[in-house]
Amino acid sequence: MTNADGSQPSPRRRSPAGAAVLREDVTEAIRAAVFEELAAVGYARMSIEGIARRAGVGKTAVYRRWRSKLHLVLDIVSAIAVQGLPAPDTGTLEGDLRVLYEVTSRALRHPVASQIIPDLQAEAARNPEIAELMQKALREGQEGVATKIVAAAERRGEIRLGVDDEIALDLISGPLYWRSVVIRHPKLPKGYLASLARATTGALKAL
């Protein structure tokens, strides 16, 4: 078949399908809705219907991206894992720890995070997939920053070379997560972060 002027018609382009038409703004709306739904009702009561309603989309839009609420939550947790935290560079071990604690404390005290993390921890005790991803999310970011803080302190001669990385990570990251997940007290005592940074510095120097 030819056009009226005798030229060949241009081939018709196919409309994009599948992942090609997954709008990023819709995906981000769904991700935000997941956090809101988790904070409001918890993982056990969370539903694809509730997520879709909060995101202002149909259930199909959710299922086109994730096949179940478990896979949706695991994807969200995985994304958190790779975000990490900025490594502070104040010039001293105590100063670096103080900055790290301030940033981490603000994140853990956020109303959404303070409700979601304990809930997912409880689900992790019953679901190995969630357990693995939660460990990845809560450990990797802190581990990366803690390793950099320790390495910088070693270069400055503030602590000895070759301290035990596992013990260092426990000393640096353990206290705030203990208060957030176990004690669940939203307000820290006055001067707590400064005292914690000073005490952790002394402990790392003693290793």
PDB file of C-alpha atoms in Angstrom:
ATOM      1  CA  MET A   1       0.000   0.000   0.000  1.00  0.00           C
ATOM      2  CA  THR A   2       1.317   3.468  -0.897  1.00  0.00           C
ATOM      3  CA  ASN A   3       0.448   7.021   0.021  1.00  0.00           C
ATOM      4  CA  ALA A   4      -1.381   9.325  -2.395  1.00  0.00           C
ATOM      5  CA  ASP A   5       1.959  10.776  -3.541  1.00  0.00           C
ATOM      6  CA  GLY A   6       3.320   7.314  -4.274  1.00  0.00           C
ATOM      7  CA  SER A   7       5.626   7.121  -1.251  1.00  0.00           C
ATOM      8  CA  GLN A   8       5.679   4.217   1.159  1.00  0.00           C
ATOM      9  CA  PRO A   9       3.895   4.793   4.486  1.00  0.00           C
ATOM     10  CA  SER A  10       6.049   5.013   7.603  1.00  0.00           C
ATOM     11  CA  PRO A  11       5.910   1.886   9.742  1.00  0.00           C
ATOM     12  CA  ARG A  12       3.436   2.229  12.588  1.00  0.00           C
ATOM     13  CA  ARG A  13       5.135   2.426  15.984  1.00  0.00           C
ATOM     14  CA  ARG A  14       3.915   0.055  18.646  1.00  0.00           C
ATOM     15  CA  SER A  15       2.571   1.539  21.806  1.00  0.00           C
ATOM     16  CA  PRO A  16       4.847   0.796  24.770  1.00  0.00           C
ATOM     17  CA  ALA A  17       3.641  -1.984  27.030  1.00  0.00           C
ATOM     18  CA  GLY A  18       4.468  -3.533  30.395  1.00  0.00           C
ATOM     19  CA  ALA A  19       7.219  -1.836  32.397  1.00  0.00           C
ATOM     20  CA  ALA A  20       7.608   0.831  29.696  1.00  0.00           C
ATOM     21  CA  VAL A  21       4.329   2.451  30.718  1.00  0.00           C
ATOM     22  CA  LEU A  22       4.817   2.252  34.480  1.00  0.00           C
ATOM     23  CA  ARG A  23       4.700   5.909  35.438  1.00  0.00           C
ATOM     24  CA  GLU A  24       7.285   6.840  38.045  1.00  0.00           C
ATOM     25  CA  ASP A  25       4.962   9.289  39.791  1.00  0.00           C
ATOM     26  CA  VAL A  26       2.429   6.502  40.327  1.00  0.00           C
ATOM     27  CA  THR A  27       5.148   4.179  41.618  1.00  0.00           C
ATOM     28  CA  GLU A  28       6.307   6.805  44.110  1.00  0.00           C
ATOM     29  CA  ALA A  29       2.717   7.452  45.228  1.00  0.00           C
ATOM     30  CA  ILE A  30       2.324   3.736  45.930  1.00  0.00           C
ATOM     31  CA  ARG A  31       5.595   3.604  47.871  1.00  0.00           C
ATOM     32  CA  ALA A  32       4.493   6.549  50.017  1.00  0.00           C
ATOM     33  CA  ALA A  33       1.128   4.891  50.575  1.00  0.00           C
ATOM     34  CA  VAL A  34       2.856   1.736  51.817  1.00  0.00           C
ATOM     35  CA  PHE A  35       4.614   3.680  54.586  1.00  0.00           C
ATOM     36  CA  GLU A  36       1.376   5.398  55.573  1.00  0.00           C
ATOM     37  CA  GLU A  37      -0.570   2.125  55.573  1.00  0.00           C
ATOM     38  CA  LEU A  38       2.089   0.307  57.596  1.00  0.00           C
ATOM     39  CA  ALA A  39       2.105   3.088  60.175  1.00  0.00           C
ATOM     40  CA  ALA A  40      -1.691   3.172  60.342  1.00  0.00           C
ATOM     41  CA  VAL A  41      -2.634  -0.519  60.476  1.00  0.00           C
ATOM     42  CA  GLY A  42       0.582  -2.594  60.602  1.00  0.00           C
ATOM     43  CA  TYR A  43       1.808  -5.278  58.218  1.00  0.00           C
ATOM     44  CA  ALA A  44      -0.690  -7.970  59.207  1.00  0.00           C
ATOM     45  CA  ARG A  45      -3.730  -5.770  58.460  1.00  0.00           C
ATOM     46  CA  MET A  46      -2.190  -3.975  55.509  1.00  0.00           C
ATOM     47  CA  SER A  47      -3.870  -4.718  52.187  1.00  0.00           C
ATOM     48  CA  ILE A  48      -3.304  -3.963  48.530  1.00  0.00           C
ATOM     49  CA  GLU A  49      -6.768  -2.364  48.503  1.00  0.00           C
ATOM     50  CA  GLY A  50      -5.813  -0.002  51.330  1.00  0.00           C
ATOM     51  CA  ILE A  51      -2.526   0.910  49.654  1.00  0.00           C
ATOM     52  CA  ALA A  52      -4.246   1.598  46.335  1.00  0.00           C
ATOM     53  CA  ARG A  53      -6.866   3.745  48.043  1.00  0.00           C
ATOM     54  CA  ARG A  54      -4.219   5.849  49.799  1.00  0.00           C
ATOM     55  CA  ALA A  55      -2.212   6.207  46.587  1.00  0.00           C
ATOM     56  CA  GLY A  56      -5.293   7.198  44.599  1.00  0.00           C
ATOM     57  CA  VAL A  57      -4.833   4.396  42.075  1.00  0.00           C
ATOM     58  CA  GLY A  58      -6.543   1.140  41.197  1.00  0.00           C
ATOM     59  CA  LYS A  59      -5.383  -2.227  42.569  1.00  0.00           C
ATOM     60  CA  THR A  60      -4.195  -3.141  39.078  1.00  0.00           C
ATOM     61  CA  ALA A  61      -1.568  -0.380  39.234  1.00  0.00           C
ATOM     62  CA  VAL A  62      -0.130  -1.987  42.372  1.00  0.00           C
ATOM     63  CA  TYR A  63      -0.235  -5.555  41.057  1.00  0.00           C
ATOM     64  CA  ARG A  64       1.479  -4.520  37.835  1.00  0.00           C
ATOM     65  CA  ARG A  65       4.492  -3.544  39.926  1.00  0.00           C
ATOM     66  CA  TRP A  66       4.424  -6.080  42.775  1.00  0.00           C
ATOM     67  CA  ARG A  67       2.615  -9.413  42.905  1.00  0.00           C
ATOM     68  CA  SER A  68       1.826  -9.332  46.629  1.00  0.00           C
ATOM     69  CA  LYS A  69       2.036  -7.099  49.674  1.00  0.00           C
ATOM     70  CA  LEU A  70       5.024  -9.143  50.904  1.00  0.00           C
ATOM     71  CA  HIS A  71       6.997  -8.437  47.738  1.00  0.00           C
ATOM     72  CA  LEU A  72       5.976  -4.787  47.929  1.00  0.00           C
ATOM     73  CA  VAL A  73       7.234  -4.410  51.496  1.00  0.00           C
ATOM     74  CA  LEU A  74      10.431  -6.342  50.747  1.00  0.00           C
ATOM     75  CA  ASP A  75      11.113  -4.010  47.833  1.00  0.00           C
ATOM     76  CA  ILE A  76      10.605  -0.967  50.051  1.00  0.00           C
ATOM     77  CA  VAL A  77      12.890  -2.389  52.747  1.00  0.00           C
ATOM     78  CA  SER A  78      15.535  -3.251  50.140  1.00  0.00           C
ATOM     79  CA  ALA A  79      15.432   0.342  48.875  1.00  0.00           C
ATOM     80  CA  ILE A  80      16.014   1.600  52.421  1.00  0.00           C
ATOM     81  CA  ALA A  81      18.994  -0.718  52.733  1.00  0.00           C
ATOM     82  CA  VAL A  82      20.912   0.804  49.850  1.00  0.00           C
ATOM     83  CA  GLN A  83      20.260   4.420  50.794  1.00  0.00           C
ATOM     84  CA  GLY A  84      22.691   4.399  53.687  1.00  0.00           C
ATOM     85  CA  LEU A  85      23.632   7.363  55.864  1.00  0.00           C
ATOM     86  CA  PRO A  86      26.136  10.134  55.174  1.00  0.00           C
ATOM     87  CA  ALA A  87      29.512   9.502  56.797  1.00  0.00           C
ATOM     88  CA  PRO A  88      30.342  12.472  59.060  1.00  0.00           C
ATOM     89  CA  ASP A  89      33.765  14.101  58.884  1.00  0.00           C
ATOM     90  CA  THR A  90      34.210  16.412  61.870  1.00  0.00           C
ATOM     91  CA  GLY A  91      37.884  15.629  62.466  1.00  0.00           C
ATOM     92  CA  THR A  92      37.384  13.709  65.727  1.00  0.00           C
ATOM     93  CA  LEU A  93      35.919  10.330  66.636  1.00  0.00           C
ATOM     94  CA  GLU A  94      33.615  11.810  69.269  1.00  0.00           C
ATOM     95  CA  GLY A  95      32.431  14.498  66.870  1.00  0.00           C
ATOM     96  CA  ASP A  96      31.711  11.962  64.129  1.00  0.00           C
ATOM     97  CA  LEU A  97      29.755   9.777  66.539  1.00  0.00           C
ATOM     98  CA  ARG A  98      27.767  12.758  67.803  1.00  0.00           C
ATOM     99  CA  VAL A  99      26.704  13.674  64.244  1.00  0.00           C
ATOM    100  CA  LEU A 100      25.845  10.058  63.421  1.00  0.00           C
ATOM    101  CA  TYR A 101      23.737   9.745  66.563  1.00  0.00           C
ATOM    102  CA  GLU A 102      21.891  12.985  65.866  1.00  0.00           C
ATOM    103  CA  VAL A 103      21.008  11.928  62.294  1.00  0.00           C
ATOM    104  CA  THR A 104      20.040   8.377  63.305  1.00  0.00           C
ATOM    105  CA  SER A 105      18.033   9.549  66.296  1.00  0.00           C
ATOM    106  CA  ARG A 106      15.992  11.961  64.182  1.00  0.00           C
ATOM    107  CA  ALA A 107      15.282   9.214  61.655  1.00  0.00           C
ATOM    108  CA  LEU A 108      14.227   6.688  64.303  1.00  0.00           C
ATOM    109  CA  ARG A 109      12.009   9.228  66.093  1.00  0.00           C
ATOM    110  CA  HIS A 110      10.089  10.027  62.933  1.00  0.00           C
ATOM    111  CA  PRO A 111       6.439   9.077  63.622  1.00  0.00           C
ATOM    112  CA  VAL A 112       6.255   6.728  60.642  1.00  0.00           C
ATOM    113  CA  ALA A 113       9.594   4.998  61.285  1.00  0.00           C
ATOM    114  CA  SER A 114       8.882   4.618  65.008  1.00  0.00           C
ATOM    115  CA  GLN A 115       5.739   2.632  64.190  1.00  0.00           C
ATOM    116  CA  ILE A 116       6.930   0.691  61.145  1.00  0.00           C
ATOM    117  CA  ILE A 117      10.274  -0.653  62.407  1.00  0.00           C
ATOM    118  CA  PRO A 118       8.929  -2.436  65.532  1.00  0.00           C
ATOM    119  CA  ASP A 119       6.026  -3.847  63.515  1.00  0.00           C
ATOM    120  CA  LEU A 120       8.289  -5.236  60.801  1.00  0.00           C
ATOM    121  CA  GLN A 121      10.624  -6.616  63.459  1.00  0.00           C
ATOM    122  CA  ALA A 122       7.701  -8.561  64.894  1.00  0.00           C
ATOM    123  CA  GLU A 123       6.799  -9.856  61.420  1.00  0.00           C
ATOM    124  CA  ALA A 124      10.448 -10.768  60.844  1.00  0.00           C
ATOM    125  CA  ALA A 125      10.238 -13.240  63.729  1.00  0.00           C
ATOM    126  CA  ARG A 126       7.608 -15.146  61.719  1.00  0.00           C
ATOM    127  CA  ASN A 127       8.788 -14.565  58.155  1.00  0.00           C
ATOM    128  CA  PRO A 128      12.368 -15.459  57.084  1.00  0.00           C
ATOM    129  CA  GLU A 129      12.171 -13.253  53.969  1.00  0.00           C
ATOM    130  CA  ILE A 130      11.250 -10.183  55.982  1.00  0.00           C
ATOM    131  CA  ALA A 131      13.879 -11.113  58.592  1.00  0.00           C
ATOM    132  CA  GLU A 132      16.623 -11.204  55.968  1.00  0.00           C
ATOM    133  CA  LEU A 133      15.599  -7.886  54.411  1.00  0.00           C
ATOM    134  CA  MET A 134      15.143  -6.175  57.782  1.00  0.00           C
ATOM    135  CA  GLN A 135      18.628  -7.222  58.839  1.00  0.00           C
ATOM    136  CA  LYS A 136      19.952  -5.868  55.558  1.00  0.00           C
ATOM    137  CA  ALA A 137      18.060  -2.588  55.913  1.00  0.00           C
ATOM    138  CA  LEU A 138      18.978  -1.917  59.541  1.00  0.00           C
ATOM    139  CA  ARG A 139      22.547  -3.179  59.350  1.00  0.00           C
ATOM    140  CA  GLU A 140      24.095  -2.252  56.023  1.00  0.00           C
ATOM    141  CA  GLY A 141      23.637   1.503  56.222  1.00  0.00           C
ATOM    142  CA  GLN A 142      24.918   1.670  59.794  1.00  0.00           C
ATOM    143  CA  GLU A 143      27.735  -0.785  59.075  1.00  0.00           C
ATOM    144  CA  GLY A 144      29.009   1.244  56.122  1.00  0.00           C
ATOM    145  CA  VAL A 145      29.080   4.491  58.097  1.00  0.00           C
ATOM    146  CA  ALA A 146      30.504   2.881  61.257  1.00  0.00           C
ATOM    147  CA  THR A 147      33.331   1.312  59.244  1.00  0.00           C
ATOM    148  CA  LYS A 148      34.243   4.720  57.788  1.00  0.00           C
ATOM    149  CA  ILE A 149      34.142   6.373  61.203  1.00  0.00           C
ATOM    150  CA  VAL A 150      36.384   3.697  62.698  1.00  0.00           C
ATOM    151  CA  ALA A 151      38.803   3.815  59.749  1.00  0.00           C
ATOM    152  CA  ALA A 152      39.092   7.602  60.040  1.00  0.00           C
ATOM    153  CA  ALA A 153      39.746   7.327  63.782  1.00  0.00           C
ATOM    154  CA  GLU A 154      42.459   4.743  63.104  1.00  0.00           C
ATOM    155  CA  ARG A 155      44.148   7.046  60.582  1.00  0.00           C
ATOM    156  CA  ARG A 156      44.107   9.898  63.093  1.00  0.00           C
ATOM    157  CA  GLY A 157      45.600   7.637  65.748  1.00  0.00           C
ATOM    158  CA  GLU A 158      42.619   8.019  68.074  1.00  0.00           C
ATOM    159  CA  ILE A 159      42.138   4.246  68.321  1.00  0.00           C
ATOM    160  CA  ARG A 160      44.459   1.348  67.635  1.00  0.00           C
ATOM    161  CA  LEU A 161      44.668  -0.213  64.196  1.00  0.00           C
ATOM    162  CA  GLY A 162      42.639  -3.353  63.547  1.00  0.00           C
ATOM    163  CA  VAL A 163      39.862  -3.055  66.124  1.00  0.00           C
ATOM    164  CA  ASP A 164      37.183  -5.760  65.942  1.00  0.00           C
ATOM    165  CA  ASP A 165      34.638  -4.530  63.385  1.00  0.00           C
ATOM    166  CA  GLU A 166      31.752  -6.528  64.869  1.00  0.00           C
ATOM    167  CA  ILE A 167      32.286  -5.200  68.373  1.00  0.00           C
ATOM    168  CA  ALA A 168      32.785  -1.666  67.045  1.00  0.00           C
ATOM    169  CA  LEU A 169      29.497  -1.851  65.132  1.00  0.00           C
ATOM    170  CA  ASP A 170      27.653  -3.142  68.209  1.00  0.00           C
ATOM    171  CA  LEU A 171      29.081  -0.349  70.360  1.00  0.00           C
ATOM    172  CA  ILE A 172      28.269   2.361  67.828  1.00  0.00           C
ATOM    173  CA  SER A 173      24.836   1.287  66.618  1.00  0.00           C
ATOM    174  CA  GLY A 174      23.382  -0.786  69.423  1.00  0.00           C
ATOM    175  CA  PRO A 175      22.222   1.841  71.954  1.00  0.00           C
ATOM    176  CA  LEU A 176      19.887   3.857  69.696  1.00  0.00           C
ATOM    177  CA  TYR A 177      18.256   0.786  68.162  1.00  0.00           C
ATOM    178  CA  TRP A 178      17.797  -0.663  71.653  1.00  0.00           C
ATOM    179  CA  ARG A 179      15.944   2.468  72.719  1.00  0.00           C
ATOM    180  CA  SER A 180      13.939   2.615  69.481  1.00  0.00           C
ATOM    181  CA  VAL A 181      12.922  -1.037  69.066  1.00  0.00           C
ATOM    182  CA  VAL A 182      12.946  -2.407  72.617  1.00  0.00           C
ATOM    183  CA  ILE A 183      12.339   0.480  75.013  1.00  0.00           C
ATOM    184  CA  ARG A 184      10.404   2.532  72.439  1.00  0.00           C
ATOM    185  CA  HIS A 185      10.748   5.754  74.395  1.00  0.00           C
ATOM    186  CA  PRO A 186      10.309   8.644  71.939  1.00  0.00           C
ATOM    187  CA  LYS A 187      12.067  11.310  74.001  1.00  0.00           C
ATOM    188  CA  LEU A 188      15.762  11.015  74.845  1.00  0.00           C
ATOM    189  CA  PRO A 189      17.081  12.343  78.172  1.00  0.00           C
ATOM    190  CA  LYS A 190      18.722  15.773  77.989  1.00  0.00           C
ATOM    191  CA  GLY A 191      22.339  15.486  76.869  1.00  0.00           C
ATOM    192  CA  TYR A 192      21.945  11.790  76.060  1.00  0.00           C
ATOM    193  CA  LEU A 193      23.479  11.884  72.564  1.00  0.00           C
ATOM    194  CA  ALA A 194      26.540  13.846  73.715  1.00  0.00           C
ATOM    195  CA  SER A 195      27.054  11.457  76.629  1.00  0.00           C
ATOM    196  CA  LEU A 196      26.564   8.455  74.365  1.00  0.00           C
ATOM    197  CA  ALA A 197      29.121   9.761  71.846  1.00  0.00           C
ATOM    198  CA  ARG A 198      31.628  10.371  74.661  1.00  0.00           C
ATOM    199  CA  ALA A 199      31.061   6.941  76.223  1.00  0.00           C
ATOM    200  CA  THR A 200      31.264   5.120  72.879  1.00  0.00           C
ATOM    201  CA  THR A 201      34.502   6.950  72.064  1.00  0.00           C
ATOM    202  CA  GLY A 202      35.988   5.755  75.337  1.00  0.00           C
ATOM    203  CA  ALA A 203      34.823   2.194  74.679  1.00  0.00           C
ATOM    204  CA  LEU A 204      36.315   2.141  71.167  1.00  0.00           C
ATOM    205  CA  LYS A 205      39.616   3.463  72.493  1.00  0.00           C
ATOM    206  CA  ALA A 206      39.652   0.630  75.031  1.00  0.00           C
ATOM    207  CA  LEU A 207      39.324  -2.108  72.399  1.00  0.00           C
TER     208      LEU A 207
END
